[in-house]
Coordinates of C-alpha atoms in Angstrom, one line a residue:
M1 CA -93.4 65.2 -112.9
K2 CA -95.7 68.2 -113.1
K3 CA -94.2 70.8 -115.5
L4 CA -94.3 74.5 -114.8
N5 CA -95.5 77.0 -117.4
I6 CA -92.8 78.8 -119.5
F7 CA -93.0 82.0 -117.5
Y8 CA -91.1 80.2 -114.7
I9 CA -88.0 79.7 -116.8
L10 CA -86.6 83.2 -116.7
P11 CA -86.6 83.7 -112.8
I12 CA -85.2 80.1 -112.4
C13 CA -82.4 80.7 -114.9
V14 CA -81.5 84.1 -113.5
L15 CA -81.6 83.0 -109.9
F16 CA -79.6 79.8 -110.2
S17 CA -77.1 80.7 -112.9
C18 CA -75.3 83.2 -110.7
S19 CA -72.2 82.5 -108.6
E20 CA -72.8 83.3 -104.9
D21 CA -69.2 84.5 -104.6
D22 CA -69.0 87.1 -107.3
G23 CA -72.4 87.3 -109.1
A24 CA -71.0 86.1 -112.4
I25 CA -73.3 84.3 -114.9
T26 CA -72.3 80.7 -115.6
N27 CA -72.5 79.2 -119.1
Y28 CA -75.5 77.0 -118.6
D29 CA -79.0 77.2 -117.1
L30 CA -80.1 74.6 -114.5
G31 CA -83.8 75.0 -115.2
A32 CA -84.7 74.0 -111.6
N33 CA -85.0 75.3 -108.0
V34 CA -85.6 73.6 -104.7
I35 CA -87.1 75.4 -101.7
L36 CA -87.1 74.0 -98.2
S37 CA -90.1 74.3 -95.8
P38 CA -90.1 74.9 -92.9
S39 CA -86.8 76.7 -92.5
S40 CA -87.0 76.4 -88.7
L41 CA -88.1 73.8 -86.2
S42 CA -88.6 73.8 -82.5
N43 CA -86.3 71.6 -80.4
L44 CA -89.2 69.2 -79.9
D45 CA -89.8 68.6 -83.6
E46 CA -87.6 65.6 -84.0
N47 CA -90.3 63.8 -86.1
H48 CA -91.5 66.4 -88.5
T49 CA -92.1 66.1 -92.2
M50 CA -89.9 68.5 -94.1
E51 CA -90.9 69.5 -97.6
L52 CA -88.8 70.5 -100.6
S53 CA -90.8 72.4 -103.3
L54 CA -89.5 71.4 -106.7
L55 CA -89.7 74.0 -109.4
T56 CA -88.6 73.1 -112.9
A57 CA -88.7 74.4 -116.4
D58 CA -90.9 72.8 -119.0
D59 CA -88.2 70.6 -120.4
V60 CA -86.7 69.5 -117.1
T61 CA -87.9 66.8 -114.6
V62 CA -86.6 65.8 -111.2
T63 CA -85.6 62.1 -111.0
G64 CA -84.3 62.0 -107.4
V65 CA -83.4 64.1 -104.4
K66 CA -80.9 63.1 -101.7
V67 CA -80.6 65.0 -98.5
T68 CA -77.4 65.0 -96.5
K69 CA -76.5 66.1 -93.0
G70 CA -73.0 65.3 -92.0
E71 CA -72.3 61.7 -92.8
S72 CA -76.0 60.7 -93.0
T73 CA -78.0 60.7 -96.3
V74 CA -81.6 59.9 -97.1
D75 CA -83.6 59.7 -100.3
A76 CA -86.5 62.2 -100.2
T77 CA -89.9 60.8 -101.3
I78 CA -91.1 62.6 -104.5
S79 CA -94.7 63.2 -105.1
G80 CA -95.7 65.7 -107.8
N81 CA -93.8 68.9 -107.2
L82 CA -92.9 68.0 -103.6
A83 CA -90.1 65.9 -102.1
T84 CA -90.3 65.0 -98.4
F85 CA -88.0 63.7 -95.7
N86 CA -88.2 63.3 -92.0
S87 CA -86.5 65.8 -89.6
S88 CA -85.1 62.8 -87.7
L89 CA -82.2 63.1 -90.2
L90 CA -81.2 66.2 -88.3
G91 CA -80.6 64.3 -85.1
T92 CA -81.2 65.7 -81.6
L93 CA -82.4 69.3 -81.8
N94 CA -81.8 70.6 -78.3
G95 CA -78.1 71.2 -78.3
E96 CA -77.1 74.8 -77.5
E97 CA -74.8 75.2 -80.5
Q98 CA -77.6 73.9 -82.8
E99 CA -80.1 76.4 -81.3
E100 CA -77.6 79.2 -81.9
D101 CA -76.2 78.3 -85.4
G102 CA -78.9 76.0 -86.9
I103 CA -78.2 72.8 -88.7
D104 CA -76.7 72.6 -92.1
I105 CA -78.0 70.2 -94.7
T106 CA -77.4 69.7 -98.4
T107 CA -79.8 68.6 -101.1
V108 CA -78.5 66.9 -104.3
T109 CA -81.2 66.9 -107.0
S110 CA -80.9 64.6 -110.0
L111 CA -82.3 66.4 -113.2
S112 CA -83.3 65.0 -116.5
N113 CA -81.0 67.4 -118.3
G114 CA -78.0 65.8 -116.5
L115 CA -76.8 69.0 -114.9
P116 CA -75.6 68.7 -111.3
Y117 CA -77.7 70.6 -108.8
S118 CA -76.6 70.9 -105.2
K119 CA -78.1 73.3 -102.7
D120 CA -77.3 74.1 -99.1
F121 CA -79.8 74.9 -96.5
N122 CA -79.7 75.9 -92.8
V123 CA -82.5 74.8 -90.5
A124 CA -82.8 77.2 -87.5
I125 CA -83.6 75.5 -84.2
T126 CA -85.7 77.4 -81.8
K127 CA -86.9 76.6 -78.3
A128 CA -90.5 75.4 -78.0
L129 CA -90.9 77.6 -74.8
S130 CA -90.4 81.3 -74.9
L131 CA -91.2 84.3 -72.7
E132 CA -93.8 86.6 -74.3
K133 CA -93.4 89.1 -71.5
G134 CA -90.6 88.8 -69.0
L135 CA -90.3 90.6 -65.7
E136 CA -87.4 92.8 -64.6
A137 CA -88.6 92.6 -61.0
I138 CA -91.6 91.8 -58.7
T139 CA -92.4 94.8 -56.5
Y140 CA -93.0 93.6 -52.9
N141 CA -96.5 94.2 -51.4
S142 CA -97.6 96.3 -54.3
S143 CA -101.2 96.4 -55.6
V144 CA -99.9 97.2 -59.1
E145 CA -99.8 93.9 -61.1
D146 CA -96.6 92.5 -62.4
T147 CA -97.3 90.0 -65.2
L148 CA -95.1 87.2 -66.5
S149 CA -96.3 85.5 -69.7
F150 CA -94.9 82.5 -71.6
A151 CA -95.8 80.7 -74.8
A152 CA -95.2 77.3 -76.3
S153 CA -95.0 76.5 -80.0
T154 CA -93.9 73.6 -82.2
K155 CA -94.3 72.8 -85.9
S156 CA -96.0 69.4 -85.4
A157 CA -94.8 68.0 -82.0
I158 CA -97.6 67.6 -79.5
I159 CA -96.8 69.1 -76.1
D160 CA -98.3 66.8 -73.5
N161 CA -97.9 69.1 -70.5
I162 CA -96.0 72.1 -69.1
S163 CA -94.9 72.0 -65.5
L164 CA -93.3 74.7 -63.4
E165 CA -90.6 74.7 -60.7
W166 CA -89.3 77.5 -58.5
K167 CA -86.3 78.2 -56.2
N168 CA -84.9 81.0 -54.2
G169 CA -81.7 82.3 -55.7
E170 CA -79.2 80.7 -58.0
E171 CA -78.0 78.3 -55.2
G172 CA -81.5 77.2 -54.3
T173 CA -83.1 73.9 -55.1
Y174 CA -86.0 73.6 -57.6
A175 CA -89.3 72.4 -56.3
P176 CA -92.7 72.1 -58.1
T177 CA -95.1 75.0 -57.9
T178 CA -98.6 75.8 -59.2
P179 CA -99.0 79.6 -59.0
L180 CA -102.3 79.6 -60.9
G181 CA -103.7 76.9 -58.7
E182 CA -104.1 74.6 -61.7
A183 CA -102.0 73.0 -64.4
L184 CA -100.5 75.4 -66.9
D185 CA -102.0 75.6 -70.4
V186 CA -99.8 73.9 -73.0
D187 CA -100.1 76.9 -75.3
G188 CA -99.0 79.4 -72.6
N189 CA -100.3 81.4 -69.7
E190 CA -100.0 84.6 -67.8
I191 CA -98.8 84.6 -64.2
I192 CA -99.8 87.7 -62.4
F193 CA -98.1 88.9 -59.2
A194 CA -100.0 91.4 -57.0
N195 CA -99.6 92.2 -53.3
F196 CA -96.6 89.8 -53.3
T197 CA -95.3 89.2 -49.8
D198 CA -93.2 86.5 -48.1
E199 CA -96.3 84.4 -47.7
S200 CA -97.2 84.4 -51.4
Y201 CA -97.4 80.9 -52.9
G202 CA -95.5 79.6 -49.9
Y203 CA -92.2 80.9 -51.3
N204 CA -91.2 82.9 -48.2
L205 CA -89.3 85.4 -50.3
A206 CA -88.3 88.8 -49.1
V207 CA -87.0 92.0 -50.6
K208 CA -83.5 91.3 -52.1
D209 CA -84.3 87.6 -52.8
T210 CA -84.6 86.4 -56.3
L211 CA -87.4 84.1 -57.6
Y212 CA -86.2 81.6 -60.2
Y213 CA -88.8 79.8 -62.4
R214 CA -88.1 76.8 -64.6
F215 CA -90.8 75.9 -67.2
I216 CA -90.6 72.3 -68.5
A217 CA -92.5 71.3 -71.7
T218 CA -92.8 67.5 -72.3
S219 CA -93.5 65.9 -75.6
G220 CA -93.3 62.2 -75.4
S221 CA -89.8 61.4 -74.2
L222 CA -88.5 64.9 -75.2
T223 CA -88.4 68.0 -73.0
D224 CA -87.7 71.6 -73.4
T225 CA -86.9 73.9 -70.4
L226 CA -87.1 77.7 -70.0
E227 CA -85.5 79.4 -67.0
T228 CA -86.1 83.0 -65.9
Y229 CA -85.2 84.8 -62.7
I230 CA -87.0 87.8 -61.1
P231 CA -85.5 89.9 -58.3
I232 CA -87.9 90.9 -55.5
I233 CA -87.6 94.6 -55.0
S234 CA -89.2 97.1 -52.6
Q235 CA -91.2 100.2 -53.3
T236 CA -88.8 103.1 -53.5
F237 CA -88.8 106.8 -54.2
E238 CA -87.1 107.5 -57.5
A239 CA -84.5 110.2 -56.7
A240 CA -83.2 112.4 -54.0
N241 CA -83.0 116.2 -54.1
S242 CA -80.1 118.1 -52.6
V243 CA -80.8 121.6 -51.3
S244 CA -79.9 124.0 -48.5
L245 CA -82.6 125.0 -46.0
S246 CA -81.7 128.5 -44.9
S247 CA -82.5 130.9 -42.0
D248 CA -82.7 133.6 -44.6
L249 CA -86.3 134.8 -44.3
S250 CA -86.5 135.3 -48.1
I251 CA -86.0 131.5 -48.7
N252 CA -86.6 129.8 -45.4
K253 CA -89.6 127.6 -46.5
L254 CA -89.5 124.5 -48.7
N255 CA -92.1 122.6 -50.6
L256 CA -91.0 119.0 -50.5
D257 CA -93.3 118.0 -53.4
T258 CA -91.8 120.5 -55.8
A259 CA -88.4 121.2 -54.2
T260 CA -89.2 124.9 -54.4
F261 CA -88.2 127.6 -51.8
Y262 CA -90.5 130.4 -50.6
G263 CA -90.1 133.4 -48.3
D264 CA -91.4 133.7 -44.7
T265 CA -94.3 135.9 -45.9
N266 CA -95.7 133.1 -48.1
T267 CA -98.2 131.2 -46.0
E268 CA -99.6 129.0 -48.8
D269 CA -96.9 127.0 -50.5
G270 CA -94.2 125.9 -48.1
E271 CA -94.5 122.6 -46.3
I272 CA -91.5 122.8 -43.9
K273 CA -89.4 125.8 -42.7
F274 CA -86.1 126.5 -41.0
Q275 CA -86.3 126.4 -37.2
D276 CA -83.7 128.2 -35.0
P277 CA -81.0 127.4 -34.3
S278 CA -80.3 124.5 -36.7
G279 CA -83.5 122.5 -37.4
F280 CA -86.7 122.4 -39.3
E281 CA -90.4 122.2 -38.6
K282 CA -93.8 121.8 -40.1
E283 CA -95.1 124.9 -41.9
G284 CA -98.7 126.1 -41.4
D285 CA -101.4 123.5 -41.7
T286 CA -99.4 121.1 -43.8
D287 CA -100.5 117.5 -42.9
I288 CA -97.0 116.3 -42.1
D289 CA -95.0 115.0 -39.2
F290 CA -91.6 113.4 -38.6
V291 CA -89.8 110.5 -36.9
K292 CA -86.1 110.7 -36.1
V293 CA -84.4 107.4 -37.1
G294 CA -82.6 105.8 -34.2
D295 CA -80.3 102.7 -33.9
L296 CA -80.4 100.6 -37.1
S297 CA -78.0 97.9 -36.0
G298 CA -80.8 95.4 -35.6
E299 CA -81.9 95.9 -39.3
S300 CA -80.8 93.7 -42.1
E301 CA -77.4 94.3 -43.7
Y302 CA -79.1 96.5 -46.3
Y303 CA -80.6 99.0 -43.9
N304 CA -78.3 98.9 -40.8
T305 CA -76.8 102.3 -41.2
V306 CA -78.3 105.7 -42.1
E307 CA -76.3 105.8 -45.3
K308 CA -77.5 102.4 -46.4
L309 CA -81.1 103.1 -45.5
F310 CA -81.1 106.4 -47.4
A311 CA -79.3 104.9 -50.4
E312 CA -81.9 102.1 -50.7
K313 CA -84.8 104.7 -50.7
D314 CA -87.0 101.9 -49.4
L315 CA -90.5 103.2 -48.7
L316 CA -91.7 100.1 -47.0
I317 CA -88.9 100.3 -44.4
A318 CA -89.7 104.0 -44.1
E319 CA -93.3 103.3 -43.3
R320 CA -92.4 100.7 -40.7
L321 CA -89.9 103.0 -39.0
Y322 CA -92.4 105.8 -39.0
D323 CA -95.2 103.6 -37.6
A324 CA -92.9 102.4 -34.8
G325 CA -91.4 105.9 -33.9
T326 CA -92.4 109.0 -32.0
K327 CA -94.1 111.5 -34.2
E328 CA -92.9 115.1 -34.0
T329 CA -93.8 118.3 -35.9
G330 CA -90.3 119.7 -35.9
F331 CA -86.7 119.6 -34.4
S332 CA -84.9 122.7 -33.3
I333 CA -81.4 121.1 -33.4
T334 CA -80.2 118.6 -36.0
A335 CA -76.7 117.2 -36.7
K336 CA -74.9 116.0 -39.7
G337 CA -75.8 112.4 -40.4
D338 CA -79.3 112.5 -38.8
L339 CA -82.1 110.9 -40.8
Y340 CA -85.8 111.6 -40.5
I341 CA -88.8 109.8 -41.9
Y342 CA -91.8 111.9 -42.7
K343 CA -95.4 111.2 -43.7
V344 CA -97.3 113.8 -45.7
T345 CA -100.8 113.9 -47.0
R346 CA -101.8 116.2 -49.8
A347 CA -105.0 116.9 -51.7
S348 CA -105.2 115.3 -55.1
E349 CA -104.9 117.6 -58.1
E350 CA -107.6 115.6 -59.7
E351 CA -111.2 116.6 -58.8
G352 CA -113.0 113.8 -56.9
E353 CA -109.8 111.8 -56.2
D354 CA -108.7 110.8 -52.8
D355 CA -105.9 112.6 -50.9
I356 CA -102.4 111.3 -51.6
T357 CA -100.2 110.1 -48.8
E358 CA -96.5 109.8 -49.3
Y359 CA -93.5 108.7 -47.1
G360 CA -90.2 110.3 -47.4
M361 CA -86.7 110.7 -45.9
I362 CA -84.7 113.8 -44.9
K363 CA -81.0 113.3 -44.4
I364 CA -79.0 116.1 -42.8
G365 CA -75.7 117.1 -44.3
D366 CA -73.3 119.9 -43.4
I367 CA -74.7 122.7 -41.2
V368 CA -72.9 126.0 -42.0
T369 CA -73.3 129.2 -40.0
T370 CA -71.7 132.4 -41.3
N371 CA -71.5 135.8 -39.5
G372 CA -71.6 138.9 -41.6
G373 CA -73.9 141.8 -40.9
T374 CA -76.3 139.1 -39.6
S375 CA -75.9 135.5 -38.7
L376 CA -77.0 133.0 -41.4
T377 CA -77.4 129.3 -41.0
E378 CA -77.8 126.8 -43.8
I379 CA -78.7 123.1 -43.4
N380 CA -77.7 121.0 -46.4
I381 CA -80.3 118.2 -46.8
E382 CA -81.1 115.4 -49.1
F383 CA -84.7 114.3 -49.4
G384 CA -87.0 112.2 -51.4
E385 CA -90.5 110.7 -51.1
G386 CA -93.0 108.5 -52.8
E387 CA -96.4 106.9 -52.6
I388 CA -96.8 103.3 -51.5
K389 CA -99.1 101.5 -53.9

């Protein structure tokens, strides 16, 4: 056995003469240490060579090492300052409990000084497959890329191939899929979703559906699986503003982009204005028009009432209803519960950039008229808008 220089003795003695319970120093020095490598395996590494580094003082040699897991014990093979054994001692590595808690083993080392030396180790078990970048959602019909990336890694097991299956929703049935048009790389890949529609990859998925993916890595007779699910969402505006559009000429104009009110004499900043007796209209040369939403009973359950449609803030539905409706520049009379879709185009604040077109919704709330010295009408509205990308 190869001996270590004398400067190893002090750290060995200090480290292994202490009680793990209370830190007390025992009355003898072991003069040896054992270090396990690797300390973790993938769940496909059922035939990996595990190494025990043997560190000893000058006057101590290792004559044998036994490794025990449960009721199974093997003799490690000693060569120089290493002892090796096969990870097959650990058994099947893909149990959920093992992945979470690891596998406990004990080494019993026979030393030339006759002192007993037992040391416990825990081997962490990880999945061979992992997500490097998961996706919270795929945005329907968006040119902005959503990227899902996965990786595969083992200590020594060779991954023969990685296949992929998909299904619609938790209750669906998995079927093979090749979203990249070719076999997946055994080390990992990126799957990029852009302009995703119901025709993409033949999935026939719509907004509110959920795409499930199941990756399957094969190594000989062993497999590892990784499942992830990704909701399909629409493009929406982020939040709604609640304001009162007033007949008061000092605050009768509203900029929808900034939610700022202006007086009747301001001809530059307002985009809509109060219209007698209880409506609103386009202001000045603003490039905006409106469509009043009609019967929604034929829409899906998510959009079949004004309340549901506005709550969803769905810009793609707004665009479709706008395109199908009659465009108006204003409405003199509105009523509580009415919903209007608008399309507005504004010049970009960035020089040389194209104009920006956004779709929005205006929902009418309470309409209150008070009579003091003069009659004053206020229309409570909620509104929001966003750009379809």
